[in-house]
XYZ file of C-alpha atoms in Angstrom:
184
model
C 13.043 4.017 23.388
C 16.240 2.930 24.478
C 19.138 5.518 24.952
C 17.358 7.683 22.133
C 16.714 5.031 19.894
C 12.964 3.965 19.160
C 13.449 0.215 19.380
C 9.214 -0.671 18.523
C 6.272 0.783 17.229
C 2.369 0.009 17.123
C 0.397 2.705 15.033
C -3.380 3.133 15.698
C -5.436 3.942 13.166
C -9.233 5.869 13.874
C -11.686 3.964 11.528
C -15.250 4.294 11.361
C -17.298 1.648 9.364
C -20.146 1.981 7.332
C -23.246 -0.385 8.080
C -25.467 -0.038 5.063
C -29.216 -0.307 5.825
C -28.677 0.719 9.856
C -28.921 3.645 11.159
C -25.274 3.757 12.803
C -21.878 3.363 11.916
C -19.480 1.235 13.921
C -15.909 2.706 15.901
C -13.373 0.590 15.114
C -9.093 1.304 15.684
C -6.928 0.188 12.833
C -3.694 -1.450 13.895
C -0.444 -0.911 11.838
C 2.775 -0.275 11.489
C 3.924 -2.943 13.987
C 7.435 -3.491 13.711
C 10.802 -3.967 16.427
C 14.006 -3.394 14.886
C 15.706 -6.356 14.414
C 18.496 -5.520 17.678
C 15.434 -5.971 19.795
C 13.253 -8.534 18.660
C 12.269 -11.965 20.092
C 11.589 -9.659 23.833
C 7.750 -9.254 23.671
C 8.023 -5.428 22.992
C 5.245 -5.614 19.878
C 3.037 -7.923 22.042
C 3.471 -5.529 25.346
C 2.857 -2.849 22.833
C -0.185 -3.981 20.862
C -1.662 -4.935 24.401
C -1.211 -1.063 25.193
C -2.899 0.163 22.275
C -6.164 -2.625 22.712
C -5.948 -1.279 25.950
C -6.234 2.344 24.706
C -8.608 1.400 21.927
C -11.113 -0.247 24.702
C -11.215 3.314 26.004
C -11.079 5.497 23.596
C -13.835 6.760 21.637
C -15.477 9.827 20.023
C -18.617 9.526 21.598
C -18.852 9.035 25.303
C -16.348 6.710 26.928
C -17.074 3.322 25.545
C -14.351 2.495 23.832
C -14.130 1.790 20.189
C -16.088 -1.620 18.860
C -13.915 -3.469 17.363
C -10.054 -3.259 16.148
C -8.985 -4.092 12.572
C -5.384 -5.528 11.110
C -4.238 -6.707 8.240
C -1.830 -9.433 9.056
C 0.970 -11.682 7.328
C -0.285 -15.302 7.802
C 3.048 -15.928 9.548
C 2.231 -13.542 12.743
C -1.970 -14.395 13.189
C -0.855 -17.078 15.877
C 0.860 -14.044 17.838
C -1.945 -11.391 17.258
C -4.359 -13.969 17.892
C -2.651 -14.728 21.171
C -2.069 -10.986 22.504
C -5.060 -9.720 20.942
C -7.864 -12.205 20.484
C -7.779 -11.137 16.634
C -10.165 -13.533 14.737
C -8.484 -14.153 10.992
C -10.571 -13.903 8.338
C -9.882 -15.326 4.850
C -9.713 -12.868 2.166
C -10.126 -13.137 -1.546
C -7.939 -11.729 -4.072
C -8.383 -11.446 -7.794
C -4.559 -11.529 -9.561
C -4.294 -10.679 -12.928
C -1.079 -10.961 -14.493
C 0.194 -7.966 -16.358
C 3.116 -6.350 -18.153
C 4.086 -3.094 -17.082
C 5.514 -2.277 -19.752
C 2.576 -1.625 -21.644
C 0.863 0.664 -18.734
C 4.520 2.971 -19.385
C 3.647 2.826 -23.055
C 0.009 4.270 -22.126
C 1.265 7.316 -20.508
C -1.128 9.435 -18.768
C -3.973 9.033 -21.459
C -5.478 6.102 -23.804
C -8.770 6.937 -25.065
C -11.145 4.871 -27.091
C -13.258 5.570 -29.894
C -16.309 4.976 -27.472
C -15.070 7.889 -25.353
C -13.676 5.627 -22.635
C -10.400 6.341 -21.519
C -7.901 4.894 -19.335
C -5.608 7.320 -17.484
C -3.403 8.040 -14.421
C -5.382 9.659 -11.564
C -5.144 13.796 -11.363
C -4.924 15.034 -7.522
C -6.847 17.129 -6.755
C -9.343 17.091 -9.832
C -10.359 13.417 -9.287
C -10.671 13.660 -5.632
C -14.719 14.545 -5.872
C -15.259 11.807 -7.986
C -13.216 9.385 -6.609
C -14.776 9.287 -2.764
C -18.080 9.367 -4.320
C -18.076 6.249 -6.458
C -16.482 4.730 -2.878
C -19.271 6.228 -1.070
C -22.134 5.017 -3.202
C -20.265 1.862 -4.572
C -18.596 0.056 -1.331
C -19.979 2.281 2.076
C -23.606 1.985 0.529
C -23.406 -1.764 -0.145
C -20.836 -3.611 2.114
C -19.342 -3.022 5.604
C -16.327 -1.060 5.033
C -14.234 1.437 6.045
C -15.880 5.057 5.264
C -13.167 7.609 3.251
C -13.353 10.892 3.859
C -12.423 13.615 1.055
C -9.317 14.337 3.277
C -8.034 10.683 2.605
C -8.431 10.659 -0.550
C -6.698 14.226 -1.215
C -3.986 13.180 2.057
C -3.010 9.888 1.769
C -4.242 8.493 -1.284
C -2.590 11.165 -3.846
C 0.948 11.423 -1.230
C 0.961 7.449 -1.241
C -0.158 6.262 -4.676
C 0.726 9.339 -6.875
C 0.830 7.929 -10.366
C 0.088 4.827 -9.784
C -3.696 5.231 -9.492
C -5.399 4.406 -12.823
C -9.096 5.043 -13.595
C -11.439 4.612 -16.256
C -12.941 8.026 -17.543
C -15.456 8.385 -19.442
C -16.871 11.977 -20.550
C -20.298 11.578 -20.106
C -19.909 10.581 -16.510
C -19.241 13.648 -14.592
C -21.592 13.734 -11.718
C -21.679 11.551 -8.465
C -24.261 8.914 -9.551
C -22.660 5.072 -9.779
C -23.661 3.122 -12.595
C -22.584 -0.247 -13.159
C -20.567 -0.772 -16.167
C -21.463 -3.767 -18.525
């Protein structure tokens, strides 16, 4: 802060990741929300920051007082040099699928298309999906891939507050338990 003002900010983010086949999950911090305002930039304050919170992540953990394993962002490709540089952050290459659509047909949809088959694409309902939706996580990604586990309290906290109607599934009646089954 300066007179008041919060000139910088580093956010850290408790994450624990699933490790399918072990029998252990792995501590990890989540780093976001770095940002100086633009008064104060080019000083180092996000570096000196980010150094703060590695430093806090290092010695902070649920169990015990070994610190948490490893520390996770999600980067623009323009800043990896500095979070390489202050952090020793490794980039990874991600894949992304893009599929072009018009929005204006998702508006024309409104909150329910249903097929003959009984399939039916439709806006997720907070708090009726919530069940539903961090089981097909669970059993989908934390079962097969090293990921971040979600508890019921994301899914009902952040992901209904930050996605509201923008979160689409694909309902189907005869699918109303917690099993995953993949779709062909």
């Amino acid at each position: 802060r300066q007179n008041g003002e919060i000139v910088s900010s580093v956010r850290i983010f408790r994450r624990t990741l699933s490790t399918p086949g072990q029998d252990r999950e792995i501590e990890a911090g989540g780093i976001g929300e770095v940002c100086t305002s633009s008064n104060h930039q080019r000083r180092g304050l996000s570096k000196l920051l980010l150094k703060d919170a590695l430093n806090i992540m290092s010695t902070s953990s649920k169990s015990e007082d070994n610190g948490m394993e490893c520390s996770l962002l999600h980067a623009n490709p323009d800043f990896r040099p500095v979070y390489n540089k202050v952090g020793g952050y490794e980039c990874v290459k991600s894949e992304w699928s893009v599929v072009p659509i018009q929005l204006k047909h998702l508006s024309t949809i409104n909150t329910f298309h249903a097929r003959s088959d009984g399939w039916a694409l439709r806006q997720a309902e907070f708090p009726d999906d919530i069940e539903q939706l961090h089981c097909i996580h669970k059993s989908y990604s934390e079962e097969r891939f090293i990921t971040v586990k979600r508890s019921k309290e994301y899914w009902k906290e952040y992901v209904s507050a930050e996605l509201g109607d923008a979160l689409w599934v694909l309902a189907h009646p005869d699918f109303d338990d917690c099993e995953f089954s993949e779709v062909k």
